[in-house]
Coordinates of C-alpha atoms in Angstrom, one line a residue:
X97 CA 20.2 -21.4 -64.1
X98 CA 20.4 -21.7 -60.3
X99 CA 18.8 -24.5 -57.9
X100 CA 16.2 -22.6 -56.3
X101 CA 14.6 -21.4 -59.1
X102 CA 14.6 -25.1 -61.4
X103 CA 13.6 -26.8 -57.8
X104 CA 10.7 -24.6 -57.9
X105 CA 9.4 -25.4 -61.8
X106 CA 9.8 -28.8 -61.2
X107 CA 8.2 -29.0 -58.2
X108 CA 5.0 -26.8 -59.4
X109 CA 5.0 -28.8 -62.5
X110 CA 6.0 -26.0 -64.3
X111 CA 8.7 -27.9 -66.6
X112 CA 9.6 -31.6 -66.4
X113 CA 12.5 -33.4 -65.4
X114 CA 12.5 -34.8 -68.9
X115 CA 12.5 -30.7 -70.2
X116 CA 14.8 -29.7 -67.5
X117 CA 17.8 -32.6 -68.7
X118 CA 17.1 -32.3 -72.2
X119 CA 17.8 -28.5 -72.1
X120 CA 21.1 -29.0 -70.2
X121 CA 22.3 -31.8 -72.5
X122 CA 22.0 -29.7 -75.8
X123 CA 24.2 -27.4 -73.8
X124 CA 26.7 -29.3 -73.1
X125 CA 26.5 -30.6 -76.7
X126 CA 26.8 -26.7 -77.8
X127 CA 30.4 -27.1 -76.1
X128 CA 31.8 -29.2 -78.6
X129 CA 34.3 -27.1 -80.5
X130 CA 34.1 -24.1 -78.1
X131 CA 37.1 -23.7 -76.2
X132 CA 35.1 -25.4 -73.3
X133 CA 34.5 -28.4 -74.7
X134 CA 37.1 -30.6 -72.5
X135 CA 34.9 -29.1 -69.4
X136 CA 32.7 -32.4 -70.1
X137 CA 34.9 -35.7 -69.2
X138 CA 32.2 -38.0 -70.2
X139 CA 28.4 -38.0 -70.9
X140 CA 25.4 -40.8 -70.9
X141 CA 22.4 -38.9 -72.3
X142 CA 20.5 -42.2 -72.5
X143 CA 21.2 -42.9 -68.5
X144 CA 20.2 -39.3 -67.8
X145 CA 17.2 -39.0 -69.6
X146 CA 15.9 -42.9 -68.3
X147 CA 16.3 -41.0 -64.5
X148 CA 14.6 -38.2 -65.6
X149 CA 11.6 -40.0 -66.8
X150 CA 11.6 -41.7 -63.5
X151 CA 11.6 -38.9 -61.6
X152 CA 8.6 -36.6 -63.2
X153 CA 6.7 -39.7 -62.7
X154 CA 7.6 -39.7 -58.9
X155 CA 6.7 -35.7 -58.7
X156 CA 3.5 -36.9 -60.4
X157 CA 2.1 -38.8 -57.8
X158 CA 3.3 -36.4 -55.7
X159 CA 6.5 -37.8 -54.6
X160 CA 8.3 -34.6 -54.7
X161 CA 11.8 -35.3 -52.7
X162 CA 13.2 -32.1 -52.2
X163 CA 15.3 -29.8 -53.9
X164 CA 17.7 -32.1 -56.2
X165 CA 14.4 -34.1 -57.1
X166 CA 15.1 -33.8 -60.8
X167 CA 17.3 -31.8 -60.6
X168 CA 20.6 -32.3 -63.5
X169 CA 23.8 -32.3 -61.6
X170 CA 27.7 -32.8 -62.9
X171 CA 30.1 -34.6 -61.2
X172 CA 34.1 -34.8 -61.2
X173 CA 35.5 -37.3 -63.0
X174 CA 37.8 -38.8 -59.9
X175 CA 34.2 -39.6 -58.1
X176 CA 32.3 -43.1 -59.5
X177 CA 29.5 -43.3 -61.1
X178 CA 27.9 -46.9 -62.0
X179 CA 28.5 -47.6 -66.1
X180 CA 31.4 -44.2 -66.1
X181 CA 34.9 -44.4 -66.2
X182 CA 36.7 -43.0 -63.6
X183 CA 39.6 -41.5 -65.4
X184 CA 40.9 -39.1 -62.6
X185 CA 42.0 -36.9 -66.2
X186 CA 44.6 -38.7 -67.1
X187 CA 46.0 -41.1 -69.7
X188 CA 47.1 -43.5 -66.8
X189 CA 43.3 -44.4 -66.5
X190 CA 42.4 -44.1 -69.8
X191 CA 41.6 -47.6 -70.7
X192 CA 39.5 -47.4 -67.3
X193 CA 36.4 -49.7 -67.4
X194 CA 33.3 -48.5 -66.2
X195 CA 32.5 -48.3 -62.8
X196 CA 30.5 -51.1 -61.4
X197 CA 28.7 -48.8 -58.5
X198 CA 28.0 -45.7 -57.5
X199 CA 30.3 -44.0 -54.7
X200 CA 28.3 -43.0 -51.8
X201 CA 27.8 -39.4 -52.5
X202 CA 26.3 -40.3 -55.5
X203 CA 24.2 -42.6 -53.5
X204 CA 23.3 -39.9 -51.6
X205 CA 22.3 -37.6 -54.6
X206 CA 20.1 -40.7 -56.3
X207 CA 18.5 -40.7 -53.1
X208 CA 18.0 -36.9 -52.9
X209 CA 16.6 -37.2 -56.7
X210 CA 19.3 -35.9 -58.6
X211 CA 20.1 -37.1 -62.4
X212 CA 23.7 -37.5 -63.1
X213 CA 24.3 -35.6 -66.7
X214 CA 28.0 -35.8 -66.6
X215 CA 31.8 -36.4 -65.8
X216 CA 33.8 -33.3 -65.5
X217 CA 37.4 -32.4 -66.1
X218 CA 40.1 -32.0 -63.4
X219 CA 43.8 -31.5 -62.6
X220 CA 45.0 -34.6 -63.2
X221 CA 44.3 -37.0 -60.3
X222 CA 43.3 -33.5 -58.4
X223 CA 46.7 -32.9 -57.8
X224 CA 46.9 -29.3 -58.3
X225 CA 45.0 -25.8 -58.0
X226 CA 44.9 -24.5 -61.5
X227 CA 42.8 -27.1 -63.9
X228 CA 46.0 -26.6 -66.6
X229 CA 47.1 -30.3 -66.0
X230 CA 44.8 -33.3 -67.7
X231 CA 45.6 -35.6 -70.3
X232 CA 42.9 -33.8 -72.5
X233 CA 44.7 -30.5 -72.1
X234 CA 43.8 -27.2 -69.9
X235 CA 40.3 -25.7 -68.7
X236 CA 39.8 -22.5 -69.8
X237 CA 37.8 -20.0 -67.6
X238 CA 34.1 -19.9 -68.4
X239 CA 34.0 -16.3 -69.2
X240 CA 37.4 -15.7 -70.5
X241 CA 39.0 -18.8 -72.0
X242 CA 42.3 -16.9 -72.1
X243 CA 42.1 -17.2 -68.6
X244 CA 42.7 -20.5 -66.2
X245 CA 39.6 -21.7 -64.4
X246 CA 41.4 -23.2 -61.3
X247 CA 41.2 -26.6 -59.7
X248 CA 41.5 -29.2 -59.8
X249 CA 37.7 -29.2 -59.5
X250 CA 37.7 -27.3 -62.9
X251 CA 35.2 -28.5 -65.4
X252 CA 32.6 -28.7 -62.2
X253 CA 33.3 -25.1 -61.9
X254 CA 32.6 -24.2 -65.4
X255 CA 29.7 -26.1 -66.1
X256 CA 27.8 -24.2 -63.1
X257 CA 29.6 -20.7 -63.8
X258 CA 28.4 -20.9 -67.2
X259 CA 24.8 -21.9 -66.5
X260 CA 24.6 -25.0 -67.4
X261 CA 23.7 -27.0 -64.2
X262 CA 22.9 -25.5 -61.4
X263 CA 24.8 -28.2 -58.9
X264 CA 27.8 -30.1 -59.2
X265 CA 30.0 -32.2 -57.7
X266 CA 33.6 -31.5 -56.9
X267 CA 36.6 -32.9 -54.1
X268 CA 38.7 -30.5 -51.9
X269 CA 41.8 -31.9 -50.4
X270 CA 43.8 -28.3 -50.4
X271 CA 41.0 -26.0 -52.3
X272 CA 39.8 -28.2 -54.9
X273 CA 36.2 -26.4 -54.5
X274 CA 37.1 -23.6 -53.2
X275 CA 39.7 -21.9 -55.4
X276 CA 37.6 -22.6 -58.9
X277 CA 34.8 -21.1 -57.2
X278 CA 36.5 -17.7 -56.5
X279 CA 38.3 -17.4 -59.7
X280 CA 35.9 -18.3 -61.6
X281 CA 32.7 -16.2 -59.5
X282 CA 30.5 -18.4 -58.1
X283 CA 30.0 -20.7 -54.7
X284 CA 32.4 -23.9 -53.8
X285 CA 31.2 -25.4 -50.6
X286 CA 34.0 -27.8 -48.5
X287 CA 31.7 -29.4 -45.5
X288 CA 33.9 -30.2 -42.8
X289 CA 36.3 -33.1 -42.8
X290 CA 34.2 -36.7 -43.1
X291 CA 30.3 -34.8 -43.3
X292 CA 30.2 -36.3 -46.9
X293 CA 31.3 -40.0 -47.2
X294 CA 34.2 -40.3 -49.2
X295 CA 34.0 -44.4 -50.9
X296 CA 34.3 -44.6 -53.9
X297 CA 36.4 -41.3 -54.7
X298 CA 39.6 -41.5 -56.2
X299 CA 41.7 -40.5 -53.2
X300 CA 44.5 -38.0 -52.9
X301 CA 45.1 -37.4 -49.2
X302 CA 43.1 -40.0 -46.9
X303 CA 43.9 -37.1 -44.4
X304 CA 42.7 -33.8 -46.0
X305 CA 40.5 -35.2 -48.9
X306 CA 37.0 -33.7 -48.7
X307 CA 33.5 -34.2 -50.7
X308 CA 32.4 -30.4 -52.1
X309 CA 28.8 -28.7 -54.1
X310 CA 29.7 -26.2 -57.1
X311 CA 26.8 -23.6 -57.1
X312 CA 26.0 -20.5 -58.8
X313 CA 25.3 -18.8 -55.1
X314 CA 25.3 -19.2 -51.1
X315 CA 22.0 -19.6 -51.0
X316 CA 22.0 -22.7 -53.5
X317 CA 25.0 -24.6 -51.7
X318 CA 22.6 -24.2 -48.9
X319 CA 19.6 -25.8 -50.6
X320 CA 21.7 -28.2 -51.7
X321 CA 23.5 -28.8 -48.9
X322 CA 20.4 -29.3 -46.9
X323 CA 18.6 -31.5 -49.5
X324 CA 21.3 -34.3 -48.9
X325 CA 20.0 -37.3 -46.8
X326 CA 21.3 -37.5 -43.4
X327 CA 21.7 -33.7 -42.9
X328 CA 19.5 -31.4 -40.8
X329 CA 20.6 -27.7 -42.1
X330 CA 19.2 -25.0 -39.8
X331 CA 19.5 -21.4 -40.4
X332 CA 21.5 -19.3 -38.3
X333 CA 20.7 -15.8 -37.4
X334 CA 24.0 -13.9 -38.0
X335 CA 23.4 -11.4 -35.4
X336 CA 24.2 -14.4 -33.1
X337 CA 27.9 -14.9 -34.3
X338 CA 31.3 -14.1 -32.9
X339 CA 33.8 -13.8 -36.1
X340 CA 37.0 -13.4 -36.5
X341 CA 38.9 -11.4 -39.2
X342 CA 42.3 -12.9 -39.9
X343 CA 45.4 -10.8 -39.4
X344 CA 49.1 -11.4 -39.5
X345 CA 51.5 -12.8 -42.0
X346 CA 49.8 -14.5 -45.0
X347 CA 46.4 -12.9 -43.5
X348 CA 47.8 -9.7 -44.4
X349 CA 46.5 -8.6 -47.5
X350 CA 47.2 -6.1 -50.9
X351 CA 44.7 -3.6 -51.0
X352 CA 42.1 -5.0 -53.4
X353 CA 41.5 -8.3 -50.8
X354 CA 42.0 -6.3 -48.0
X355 CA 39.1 -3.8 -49.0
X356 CA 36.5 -6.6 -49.9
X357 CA 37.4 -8.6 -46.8
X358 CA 36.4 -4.6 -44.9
X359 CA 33.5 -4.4 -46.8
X360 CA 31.9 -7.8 -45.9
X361 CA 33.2 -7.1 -42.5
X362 CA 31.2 -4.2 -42.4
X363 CA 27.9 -6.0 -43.5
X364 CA 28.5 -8.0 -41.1
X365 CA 28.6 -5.9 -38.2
X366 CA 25.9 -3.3 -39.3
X367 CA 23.5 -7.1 -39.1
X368 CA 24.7 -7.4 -35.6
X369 CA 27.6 -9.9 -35.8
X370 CA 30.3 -9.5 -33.8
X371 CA 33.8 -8.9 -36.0
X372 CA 37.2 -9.2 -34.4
X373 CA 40.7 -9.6 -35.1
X374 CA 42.5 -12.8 -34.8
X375 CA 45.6 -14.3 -35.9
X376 CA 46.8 -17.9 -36.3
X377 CA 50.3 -18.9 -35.4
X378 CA 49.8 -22.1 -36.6
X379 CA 49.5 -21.1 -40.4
X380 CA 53.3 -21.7 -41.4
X381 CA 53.6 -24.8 -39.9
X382 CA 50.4 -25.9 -41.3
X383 CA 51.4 -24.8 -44.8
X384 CA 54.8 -27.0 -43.9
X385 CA 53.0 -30.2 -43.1
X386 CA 50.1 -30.1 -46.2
X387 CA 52.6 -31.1 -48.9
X388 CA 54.5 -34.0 -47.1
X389 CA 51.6 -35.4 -45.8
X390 CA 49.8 -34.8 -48.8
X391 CA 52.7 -35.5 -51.3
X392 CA 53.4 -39.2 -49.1
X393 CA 49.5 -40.6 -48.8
X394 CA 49.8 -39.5 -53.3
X395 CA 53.4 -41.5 -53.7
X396 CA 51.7 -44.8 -51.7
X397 CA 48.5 -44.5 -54.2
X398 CA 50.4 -44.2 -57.2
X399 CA 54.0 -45.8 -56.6
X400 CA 53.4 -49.0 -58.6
X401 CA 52.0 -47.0 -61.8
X402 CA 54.7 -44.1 -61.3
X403 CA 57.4 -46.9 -61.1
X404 CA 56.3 -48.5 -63.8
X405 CA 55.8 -46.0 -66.3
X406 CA 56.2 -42.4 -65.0
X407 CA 55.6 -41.3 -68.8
X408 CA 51.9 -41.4 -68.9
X409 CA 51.3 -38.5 -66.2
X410 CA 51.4 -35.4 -67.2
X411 CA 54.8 -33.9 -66.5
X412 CA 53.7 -31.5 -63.5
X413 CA 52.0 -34.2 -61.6
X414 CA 54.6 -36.7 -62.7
X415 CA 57.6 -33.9 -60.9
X416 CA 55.2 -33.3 -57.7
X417 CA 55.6 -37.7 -57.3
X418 CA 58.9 -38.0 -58.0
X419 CA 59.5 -35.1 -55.2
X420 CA 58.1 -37.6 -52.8
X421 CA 60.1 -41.0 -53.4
X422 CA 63.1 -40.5 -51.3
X423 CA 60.9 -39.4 -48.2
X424 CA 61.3 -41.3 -45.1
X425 CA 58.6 -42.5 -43.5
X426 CA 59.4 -40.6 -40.1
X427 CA 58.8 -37.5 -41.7
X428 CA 54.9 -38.9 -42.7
X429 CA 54.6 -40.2 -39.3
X430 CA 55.6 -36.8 -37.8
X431 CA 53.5 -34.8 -40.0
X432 CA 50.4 -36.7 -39.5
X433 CA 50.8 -36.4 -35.5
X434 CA 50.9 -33.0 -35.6
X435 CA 47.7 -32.6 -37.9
X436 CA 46.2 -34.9 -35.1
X437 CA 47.3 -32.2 -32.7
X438 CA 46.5 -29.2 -34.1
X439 CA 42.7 -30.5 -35.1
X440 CA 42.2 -30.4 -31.5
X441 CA 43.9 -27.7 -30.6
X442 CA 43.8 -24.9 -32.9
X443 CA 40.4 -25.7 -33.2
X444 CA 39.5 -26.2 -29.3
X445 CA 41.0 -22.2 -29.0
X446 CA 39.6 -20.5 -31.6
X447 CA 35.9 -21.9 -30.5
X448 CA 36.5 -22.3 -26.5
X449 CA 38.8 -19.4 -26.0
X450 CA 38.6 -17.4 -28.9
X451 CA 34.7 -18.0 -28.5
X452 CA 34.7 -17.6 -32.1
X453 CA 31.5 -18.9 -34.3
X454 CA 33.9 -18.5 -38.0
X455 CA 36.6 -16.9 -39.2
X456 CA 36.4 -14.4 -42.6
X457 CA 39.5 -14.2 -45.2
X458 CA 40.0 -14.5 -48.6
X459 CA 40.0 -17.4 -51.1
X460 CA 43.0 -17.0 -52.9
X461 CA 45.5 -14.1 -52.5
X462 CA 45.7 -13.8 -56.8
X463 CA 42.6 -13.7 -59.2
X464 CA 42.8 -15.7 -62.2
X465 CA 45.9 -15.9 -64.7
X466 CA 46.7 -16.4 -68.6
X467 CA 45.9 -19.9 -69.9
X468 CA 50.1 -19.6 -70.4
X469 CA 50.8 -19.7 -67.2
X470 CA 53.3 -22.2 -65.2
X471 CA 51.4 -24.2 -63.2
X472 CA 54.1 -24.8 -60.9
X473 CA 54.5 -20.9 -60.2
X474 CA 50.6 -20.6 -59.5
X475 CA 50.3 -23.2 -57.1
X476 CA 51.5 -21.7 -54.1
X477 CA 49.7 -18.3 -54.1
X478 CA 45.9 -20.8 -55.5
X479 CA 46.8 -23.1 -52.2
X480 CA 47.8 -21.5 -49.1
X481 CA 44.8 -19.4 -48.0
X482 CA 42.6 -22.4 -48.4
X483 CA 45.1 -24.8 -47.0
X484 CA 45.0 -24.5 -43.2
X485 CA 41.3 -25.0 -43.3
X486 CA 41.7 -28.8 -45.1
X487 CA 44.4 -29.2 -41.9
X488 CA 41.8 -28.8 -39.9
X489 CA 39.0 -30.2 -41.4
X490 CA 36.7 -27.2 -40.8
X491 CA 33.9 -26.5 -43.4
X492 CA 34.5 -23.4 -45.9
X493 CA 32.5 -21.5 -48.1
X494 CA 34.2 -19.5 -50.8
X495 CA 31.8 -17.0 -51.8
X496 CA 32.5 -13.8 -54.1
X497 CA 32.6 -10.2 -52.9
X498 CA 29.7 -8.1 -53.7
X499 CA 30.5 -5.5 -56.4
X500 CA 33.3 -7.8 -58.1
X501 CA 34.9 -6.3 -61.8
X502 CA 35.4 -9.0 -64.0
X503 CA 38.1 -11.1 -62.7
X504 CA 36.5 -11.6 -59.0
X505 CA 37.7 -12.0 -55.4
X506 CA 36.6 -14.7 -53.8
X507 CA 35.6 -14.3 -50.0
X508 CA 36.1 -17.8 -47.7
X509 CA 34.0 -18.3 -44.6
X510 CA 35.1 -20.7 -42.5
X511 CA 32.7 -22.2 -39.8
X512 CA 34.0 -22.9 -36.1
X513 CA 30.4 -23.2 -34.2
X514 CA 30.6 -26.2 -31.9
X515 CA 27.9 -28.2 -30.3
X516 CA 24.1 -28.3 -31.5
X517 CA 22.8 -25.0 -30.1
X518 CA 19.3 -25.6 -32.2
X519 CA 21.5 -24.9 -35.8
X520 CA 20.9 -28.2 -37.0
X521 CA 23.0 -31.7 -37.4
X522 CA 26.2 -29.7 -38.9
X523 CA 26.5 -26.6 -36.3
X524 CA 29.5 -25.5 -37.9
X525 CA 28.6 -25.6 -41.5
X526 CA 25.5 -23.3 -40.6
X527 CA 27.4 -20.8 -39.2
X528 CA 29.3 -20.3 -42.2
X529 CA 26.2 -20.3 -44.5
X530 CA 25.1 -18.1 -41.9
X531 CA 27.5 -15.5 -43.3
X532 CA 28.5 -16.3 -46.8
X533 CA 24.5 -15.5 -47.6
X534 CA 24.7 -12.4 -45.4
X535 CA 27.7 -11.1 -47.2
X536 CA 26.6 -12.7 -50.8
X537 CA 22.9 -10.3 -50.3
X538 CA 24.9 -7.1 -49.5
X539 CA 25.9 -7.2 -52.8
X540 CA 22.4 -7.4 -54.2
X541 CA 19.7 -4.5 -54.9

């Protein structure tokens, strides 16, 4: 299932709304007692199919929306939705009640037309890379559930890598979207930092958190991205863009990354883009400020339930807290200055001096790992090429190389365009469409 193609039979009247949700909740009922069956967090079929009732009677008069009109999407279960639980997966919220409202993204959907179909699973309280931490146990890749899907946007990433909606709704604080999209072969989107309102999300890190789409391809995000109220998405002719490959120390890669980042680099020159090689000093002590500016903003959320009862986390998440009590608060105030620094900037060179339009790297520097594995272990080599782009607050596009085996590589673009220069309300985020799709259609016959 992908967006473009449901948007279309809905829109032609070529399958109902009421068809369309129906058929996606008897596949998430053909879950249960699959190995992907904790990939759902929470369902209300009634809900769903009341909104989808509504909505093929709006496309009936001829109140088409747009491309979500109708359209079933799933959302992670740290983001409310009005009569859900927000459990954040984990057995500190597990006698949540229902939330009373919508958060504003989901706002934004309901306005876009969009049925909510259900809650998905995460790394408990999104605090982590790997989706093997949650009170309900680990999230098994969707093609191999020997395999770990990554997070902490996990369950999002399985319900749209195994067909079963074509959108859904994840957070990025560190690569939340980004690295379940490239382990497990399909599209995470991370607009840049405050394009997507975050109320009524469960937060992790005021500083880095970030609003991300799930989708099976570039091209979807895009439609998806575009359908949202509020933003104008423009397409933007790649033969137009400056971009620069990374280079130098962690940008340096083992042969396997290092040959699809050349062959996307490729593509992109033979379409007239213009690739060069850049480095970025600023990546170790952007790796150094993430986790104690991360790991403080967590501690404050969640000191009065960690104090009180440490127990009912999950021991990784409970270890990664603990880490953070004795900080002193010079060390936050520190850390968040020099975010506030390099924002401006790293981000001022690259676009003003560098004259770049976005940079081209991998996702992660590992592919997936055994269901076994120590979460701990993983979380550095699942975090750091995605983390310097949360420091920022630049939008990224994980995308997989063409020609992928079974265990892919994901690709990130990360968009730098400044300004309006006729690409629409979100310049940046254009750009790196821009070349996610170019690279994403090399790959195609």
């Amino acid at each position: 299932m992908n967006l473009r193609d449901t948007a279309s039979a809905l829109a032609t009247g070529k399958t109902t709304a009421t068809d369309h949700v129906r058929s996606v909740l008897a596949e998430l009922g053909a879950l249960t007692g699959t190995p992907w069956e904790n990939a759902v967090a929470a369902r209300n079929d009634e809900v769903a199919l009341e909104a989808a009732a509504l909505a093929d009677e709006q496309i009936a008069a001829g109140n088409w929306i747009g491309p979500l009109h109708g359209v079933a999407v799933a959302v992670k279960d740290n983001i409310d939705v009005a009569g859900f639980p927000t459990r954040c997966g984990s057995a500190v919220l597990a006698d949540a009640p229902p939330a009373g409202r919508d958060a504003r993204i989901i706002e934004k959907l309901r306005e876009a037309g969009a049925i909510v179909v259900a809650k998905t699973h995460l790394h408990e309280f999104a605090y982590g890379p790997t989706g093997l931490v949650n009170a309900s146990g680990a999230a098994a890749h969707p093609h191999d559930p020997d395999l770990i899907s990554g997070g902490s946007s996990s369950g999002s990433a399985v319900l749209v890598a195994r067909g079963i909606v074509p959108v859904a709704l994840g957070t990025d604080t560190g690569c939340s979207v980004r690295t379940p999209a490239a382990l497990c072969g399909i599209v995470g989107f991370k607009p840049g930092f405050g394009a997507l309102p975050e109320q009524g999300v469960f937060p992790l890190s005021t500083t880095f958190d970030h609003i991300g789409l799930l989708t099976t391809d570039a091209l979807d995000s895009s439609l998806a991205w575009g359908a949202l109220p509020g933003i104008a998405h423009l397409r933007t002719p790649v033969s137009e863009l400056r971009i620069g490959r990374l280079r130098g120390g962690i940008w340096d890669l083992s042969p396997v990354f290092d040959d699809a980042v050349e062959t996307a680099c490729r593509t992109l020159t033979d379409l007239g883009a213009r690739v060069v090689d850049v480095e970025l000093p600023e990546t170790d002590e952007m790796l150094e400020l993430y986790p104690v500016v991360t790991g403080s903003e967590a501690y404050e959320t969640h000191r009065a339930w960690f104090e009180a009862d440490p127990g009912r986390y999950q021991p990784p998440t409970a270890a990664l807290l603990a880490a953070q009590r004795d900080r002193p608060a010079y060390d936050y105030i520190r850390a968040a200055r020099a975010v506030t620094r390099l924002r401006h900037d790293v981000v001022h060179r690259l676009r003003s001096v560098d004259k770049l339009d976005a940079l081209i790297t991998v996702t992660t520097g590992v592919r997936s790992a055994p269901l076994t594995s120590d979460p701990v272990e993983l979380r550095a080599p699942l975090l750091q090429m995605c983390i310097p782009f949360s420091v920022l607050g630049v939008p990224a596009v994980s995308v997989p190389a063409p020609d992928g085996d079974s265990t892919p590589v994901g690709l990130q673009v990360v968009g730098l365009t400044g300004g309006t220069r006729g690409h629409g309300s979100h310049p940046a985020e254009s750009a790196a469409f821009a070349v996610a799709m170019a690279v994403e259609a090399s790959g195609q016959p």
